[in-house]
Short mmCIF file of C-alpha atoms in Angstrom, two decimals:
data_model
loop_
_atom_site.label_atom_id
_atom_site.label_comp_id
_atom_site.label_asym_id
_atom_site.label_seq_id
_atom_site.Cartn_x
_atom_site.Cartn_y
_atom_site.Cartn_z
CA UNK A 1 -50.99 52.96 54.08
CA UNK A 2 -47.35 54.53 52.89
CA UNK A 3 -46.22 50.40 52.95
CA UNK A 4 -48.91 49.74 49.99
CA UNK A 5 -46.24 51.42 46.94
CA UNK A 6 -43.73 48.90 48.66
CA UNK A 7 -45.97 45.87 48.77
CA UNK A 8 -47.58 46.67 45.38
CA UNK A 9 -43.59 47.31 43.59
CA UNK A 10 -42.65 43.68 45.38
CA UNK A 11 -45.35 41.66 43.82
CA UNK A 12 -44.34 43.41 40.54
CA UNK A 13 -40.85 42.13 40.95
CA UNK A 14 -41.60 38.40 42.16
CA UNK A 15 -44.04 38.45 39.36
CA UNK A 16 -41.58 39.55 36.87
CA UNK A 17 -38.91 37.15 38.00
CA UNK A 18 -41.28 34.15 37.79
CA UNK A 19 -42.58 34.66 33.95
CA UNK A 20 -38.23 35.53 33.57
CA UNK A 21 -37.85 32.27 34.65
CA UNK A 22 -40.75 30.09 32.99
CA UNK A 23 -39.14 31.40 29.68
CA UNK A 24 -35.72 29.35 30.53
CA UNK A 25 -35.34 26.95 28.37
CA UNK A 26 -34.75 23.33 30.54
CA UNK A 27 -30.89 22.14 29.57
CA UNK A 28 -31.23 19.30 26.95
CA UNK A 29 -30.34 16.12 28.01
CA UNK A 30 -27.55 14.39 26.31
CA UNK A 31 -29.07 10.75 24.02
CA UNK A 32 -28.33 7.90 25.68
CA UNK A 33 -27.75 5.69 23.03
CA UNK A 34 -25.45 6.59 19.78
CA UNK A 35 -28.37 5.22 17.84
CA UNK A 36 -30.52 8.27 19.90
CA UNK A 37 -27.08 10.81 18.64
CA UNK A 38 -28.48 13.53 15.72
CA UNK A 39 -26.85 12.55 12.02
CA UNK A 40 -25.86 16.12 11.63
CA UNK A 41 -23.33 15.13 15.14
CA UNK A 42 -21.69 12.13 13.13
CA UNK A 43 -17.90 13.20 12.62
CA UNK A 44 -16.96 12.48 8.41
CA UNK A 45 -14.69 9.88 9.63
CA UNK A 46 -17.62 7.61 10.85
CA UNK A 47 -18.91 6.51 7.48
CA UNK A 48 -18.83 3.07 5.93
CA UNK A 49 -15.86 2.13 4.54
CA UNK A 50 -14.90 0.35 1.49
CA UNK A 51 -11.89 -2.18 1.26
CA UNK A 52 -10.73 -3.17 -2.26
CA UNK A 53 -8.93 -6.24 -2.97
CA UNK A 54 -6.83 -6.13 -6.29
CA UNK A 55 -4.65 -9.17 -7.50
CA UNK A 56 -1.77 -8.68 -9.73
CA UNK A 57 -3.00 -10.09 -13.56
CA UNK A 58 -1.51 -13.03 -14.51
CA UNK A 59 1.59 -12.76 -15.94
CA UNK A 60 3.26 -9.87 -14.66
CA UNK A 61 7.24 -9.23 -14.49
CA UNK A 62 9.57 -7.07 -13.15
CA UNK A 63 13.00 -5.94 -14.56
CA UNK A 64 16.18 -5.50 -12.89
CA UNK A 65 20.20 -4.08 -13.71
CA UNK A 66 23.51 -4.87 -12.19
CA UNK A 67 25.38 -2.27 -13.58
CA UNK A 68 29.11 -2.75 -13.07
CA UNK A 69 32.99 -1.13 -14.03
CA UNK A 70 33.31 -3.10 -16.69
CA UNK A 71 29.60 -4.37 -17.74
CA UNK A 72 25.98 -4.16 -17.12
CA UNK A 73 24.33 -7.04 -16.87
CA UNK A 74 20.49 -7.05 -16.65
CA UNK A 75 17.83 -9.39 -16.68
CA UNK A 76 13.77 -9.91 -15.78
CA UNK A 77 11.70 -11.87 -13.35
CA UNK A 78 8.45 -12.95 -15.31
CA UNK A 79 6.16 -14.57 -13.02
CA UNK A 80 5.11 -12.29 -10.50
CA UNK A 81 1.95 -12.57 -8.51
CA UNK A 82 0.11 -10.61 -5.73
CA UNK A 83 -2.69 -9.26 -4.31
CA UNK A 84 -2.93 -6.05 -2.59
CA UNK A 85 -6.29 -4.99 -0.48
CA UNK A 86 -6.73 -1.01 -0.17
CA UNK A 87 -9.19 0.66 2.16
CA UNK A 88 -10.73 3.77 -0.60
CA UNK A 89 -11.49 6.16 1.85
CA UNK A 90 -7.81 5.90 4.32
CA UNK A 91 -5.07 4.69 1.47
CA UNK A 92 -2.92 5.03 4.44
CA UNK A 93 -4.47 1.39 5.43
CA UNK A 94 -3.04 -0.33 2.35
CA UNK A 95 -1.95 -3.52 2.53
CA UNK A 96 -0.01 -6.46 0.87
CA UNK A 97 1.86 -8.60 -0.96
CA UNK A 98 4.12 -9.68 -3.31
CA UNK A 99 5.94 -12.71 -4.87
CA UNK A 100 8.35 -13.30 -7.13
CA UNK A 101 8.80 -16.70 -8.58
CA UNK A 102 12.93 -16.66 -8.93
CA UNK A 103 12.83 -19.87 -11.13
CA UNK A 104 11.51 -17.68 -13.70
CA UNK A 105 14.47 -15.17 -13.75
CA UNK A 106 16.18 -14.75 -16.93
CA UNK A 107 19.41 -13.23 -17.53
CA UNK A 108 19.46 -11.57 -20.88
CA UNK A 109 22.19 -11.42 -23.53
CA UNK A 110 23.73 -7.84 -24.95
CA UNK A 111 20.89 -8.65 -27.45
CA UNK A 112 18.27 -8.50 -24.92
CA UNK A 113 17.54 -12.37 -25.58
CA UNK A 114 17.57 -14.88 -22.80
CA UNK A 115 21.69 -15.70 -21.87
CA UNK A 116 21.24 -19.81 -20.68
CA UNK A 117 25.29 -19.28 -19.55
CA UNK A 118 24.29 -16.35 -17.48
CA UNK A 119 20.87 -17.31 -16.14
CA UNK A 120 22.74 -20.49 -14.76
CA UNK A 121 25.06 -18.71 -13.12
CA UNK A 122 22.66 -16.24 -11.51
CA UNK A 123 20.80 -19.42 -10.00
CA UNK A 124 24.03 -20.76 -8.46
CA UNK A 125 24.27 -17.36 -7.05
CA UNK A 126 21.04 -17.46 -5.28
CA UNK A 127 21.41 -20.86 -4.68
CA UNK A 128 19.44 -22.34 -6.82
CA UNK A 129 22.31 -24.30 -9.13
CA UNK A 130 21.12 -27.24 -10.52
CA UNK A 131 22.96 -29.16 -7.82
CA UNK A 132 22.10 -27.37 -4.94
CA UNK A 133 20.40 -29.37 -2.14
CA UNK A 134 17.03 -29.83 -2.35
CA UNK A 135 16.06 -27.53 0.69
CA UNK A 136 17.93 -24.84 -0.98
CA UNK A 137 16.20 -25.01 -3.98
CA UNK A 138 12.73 -24.38 -2.39
CA UNK A 139 13.71 -22.28 0.23
CA UNK A 140 15.01 -19.57 -1.91
CA UNK A 141 13.09 -20.16 -5.26
CA UNK A 142 10.38 -17.40 -3.80
CA UNK A 143 11.07 -13.48 -2.73
CA UNK A 144 8.73 -11.46 -1.75
CA UNK A 145 8.19 -7.37 -0.53
CA UNK A 146 5.40 -7.37 2.33
CA UNK A 147 3.70 -4.46 2.02
CA UNK A 148 2.69 -2.84 5.64
CA UNK A 149 0.79 1.05 4.76
CA UNK A 150 1.70 4.17 2.49
CA UNK A 151 2.89 7.06 3.57
CA UNK A 152 3.38 10.60 2.44
CA UNK A 153 0.41 10.44 0.31
CA UNK A 154 -0.99 12.96 -1.43
CA UNK A 155 -4.75 12.07 -1.18
CA UNK A 156 -5.43 9.76 1.78
CA UNK A 157 -8.58 8.72 -0.08
CA UNK A 158 -9.11 7.47 -4.08
CA UNK A 159 -12.49 9.72 -4.26
CA UNK A 160 -10.32 12.81 -3.89
CA UNK A 161 -7.41 12.28 -5.98
CA UNK A 162 -5.88 14.23 -8.40
CA UNK A 163 -7.98 13.35 -11.41
CA UNK A 164 -5.34 13.13 -14.56
CA UNK A 165 -6.26 12.57 -18.43
CA UNK A 166 -5.60 9.22 -19.92
CA UNK A 167 -7.61 10.24 -23.44
CA UNK A 168 -9.45 7.55 -23.50
CA UNK A 169 -13.77 7.94 -23.03
CA UNK A 170 -14.17 4.42 -21.52
CA UNK A 171 -12.46 5.37 -18.15
CA UNK A 172 -11.54 7.73 -15.84
CA UNK A 173 -7.59 7.78 -13.99
CA UNK A 174 -7.23 9.92 -10.58
CA UNK A 175 -3.45 9.93 -9.23
CA UNK A 176 -1.96 9.20 -5.65
CA UNK A 177 1.87 9.61 -5.51
CA UNK A 178 3.51 7.74 -2.25
CA UNK A 179 6.03 6.07 -0.55
CA UNK A 180 5.73 2.08 0.06
CA UNK A 181 6.63 0.88 3.33
CA UNK A 182 7.33 -2.79 3.80
CA UNK A 183 9.93 -5.81 4.19
CA UNK A 184 11.99 -7.35 1.15
CA UNK A 185 12.34 -11.01 1.60
CA UNK A 186 15.45 -12.87 -0.07
CA UNK A 187 17.11 -16.19 0.71
CA UNK A 188 15.20 -15.76 4.39
CA UNK A 189 17.13 -11.97 4.97
CA UNK A 190 14.62 -9.52 5.83
CA UNK A 191 15.08 -5.90 4.96
CA UNK A 192 13.12 -2.41 5.17
CA UNK A 193 12.73 -0.66 2.44
CA UNK A 194 10.85 2.43 1.77
CA UNK A 195 9.98 3.09 -2.14
CA UNK A 196 8.11 5.70 -4.00
CA UNK A 197 5.33 4.67 -6.02
CA UNK A 198 2.78 6.56 -8.01
CA UNK A 199 -0.72 4.74 -7.87
CA UNK A 200 -2.91 5.32 -10.87
CA UNK A 201 -6.80 3.97 -10.35
CA UNK A 202 -8.86 3.42 -12.87
CA UNK A 203 -12.70 3.05 -13.17
CA UNK A 204 -15.16 2.39 -15.53
CA UNK A 205 -17.23 5.61 -17.05
CA UNK A 206 -19.97 6.56 -16.61
CA UNK A 207 -18.71 6.01 -13.00
CA UNK A 208 -21.46 4.72 -10.51
CA UNK A 209 -21.93 4.99 -6.63
CA UNK A 210 -20.10 3.62 -4.73
CA UNK A 211 -17.29 4.70 -6.66
CA UNK A 212 -14.76 1.38 -6.51
CA UNK A 213 -12.16 1.73 -9.11
CA UNK A 214 -11.35 -1.44 -11.55
CA UNK A 215 -8.14 -1.84 -11.64
CA UNK A 216 -4.96 0.76 -10.70
CA UNK A 217 -1.50 0.61 -12.18
CA UNK A 218 1.27 0.93 -10.34
CA UNK A 219 4.47 2.92 -11.44
CA UNK A 220 8.43 3.14 -9.72
CA UNK A 221 9.92 6.52 -10.20
CA UNK A 222 12.89 5.54 -9.27
CA UNK A 223 14.58 2.32 -9.16
CA UNK A 224 14.58 -0.05 -6.29
CA UNK A 225 18.09 -1.22 -5.15
CA UNK A 226 18.92 -4.29 -3.45
CA UNK A 227 22.26 -4.40 -2.49
CA UNK A 228 23.06 -8.27 -2.97
CA UNK A 229 25.43 -8.34 0.48
CA UNK A 230 22.53 -7.40 2.25
CA UNK A 231 20.56 -10.58 1.44
CA UNK A 232 23.88 -12.98 0.29
CA UNK A 233 23.75 -13.14 -2.80
CA UNK A 234 27.53 -14.26 -4.18
CA UNK A 235 29.71 -15.93 -6.33
CA UNK A 236 28.59 -20.32 -5.72
CA UNK A 237 28.89 -23.00 -7.74
CA UNK A 238 26.43 -25.10 -8.91
CA UNK A 239 26.09 -26.76 -5.34
CA UNK A 240 25.77 -23.55 -3.75
CA UNK A 241 29.28 -23.25 -2.46
CA UNK A 242 30.85 -20.01 -2.11
CA UNK A 243 33.75 -19.41 -4.65
CA UNK A 244 35.65 -16.96 -2.42
CA UNK A 245 38.58 -16.44 -5.37
CA UNK A 246 35.12 -14.90 -7.90
CA UNK A 247 34.29 -12.05 -5.33
CA UNK A 248 36.22 -9.65 -7.46
CA UNK A 249 33.63 -10.07 -9.96
CA UNK A 250 31.21 -8.40 -7.83
CA UNK A 251 31.68 -4.60 -8.71
CA UNK A 252 33.34 -5.50 -11.95
CA UNK A 253 31.42 -6.58 -13.82
CA UNK A 254 28.39 -8.36 -11.68
CA UNK A 255 27.06 -4.43 -10.07
CA UNK A 256 27.05 -4.82 -5.49
CA UNK A 257 23.15 -4.12 -6.61
CA UNK A 258 20.35 -4.92 -8.28
CA UNK A 259 18.04 -1.88 -9.63
CA UNK A 260 14.60 -3.09 -10.23
CA UNK A 261 11.82 -1.35 -12.02
CA UNK A 262 9.06 -1.75 -14.24
CA UNK A 263 4.89 -0.94 -13.79
CA UNK A 264 2.75 -3.07 -12.42
CA UNK A 265 -0.93 -3.87 -13.35
CA UNK A 266 -3.80 -4.91 -10.21
CA UNK A 267 -7.05 -6.02 -11.31
CA UNK A 268 -10.03 -5.47 -9.05
CA UNK A 269 -10.92 -8.98 -7.36
CA UNK A 270 -13.74 -8.16 -4.75
CA UNK A 271 -14.93 -5.80 -2.22
CA UNK A 272 -16.31 -5.36 0.96
CA UNK A 273 -18.39 -3.01 2.73
CA UNK A 274 -17.39 -1.96 6.56
CA UNK A 275 -20.28 -0.35 8.60
CA UNK A 276 -19.01 3.30 10.67
CA UNK A 277 -17.89 2.51 13.99
CA UNK A 278 -20.54 3.34 16.86
CA UNK A 279 -20.04 5.85 19.38
CA UNK A 280 -20.23 4.36 22.51
CA UNK A 281 -21.29 6.83 24.92
CA UNK A 282 -19.87 7.20 28.12
#
């Protein structure tokens, strides 16, 4: 008789515990395949990426100076070509190549015209003299810069880059500053360089999705310094023989380094869209 309240109490507690246990949610199963995962769980990096290929516009050129104590020769390379590949969502992956046809090089007179005598001397110093071995004329004709990366970017994404005013109603310009890293090869001597650059990405208005620039203009805020000795550029005769007696010219009438500058314009050639990477379940 006295045990009944305890029995009812025990039954009540058991019923309450059972009810509470029924209300607990079963553990949520993790998706067993990447395609079952929620879209909200997809990280921002796992998106489709666009690779834009640009070609240097025909007739591109760069200027250079060779300032010395008693003179400051200057010149131009009139045939520069190249291609760059930009991943627009990750500009740090930009790769490319510039090729300088040294046969198009010209030294200028004090009045700014082509100077045949100075140009002939420049060819000889490069090993491209009129009577230099044919192999040298072939192997030394091109200088190249291989772009391996862009670092210290003001924006890693083209679309999120700062918009600058151009005064044009047909284009919008986004500007990115960075440091280009790569190798400059001249006379088969390759030297690593880090070059400050400013890239202006031009896109046509009205902008459409996906957003892709139609051209890129690369500006060098500082002249690129290329020491002649690093590439074995020195006084030579037309046959490519070294002229020891004229070494004193370097630094006195011809600078010991070439200072290269100018702007380069690249036109869009084609684009590729890569799907986002799939996350593989463990």
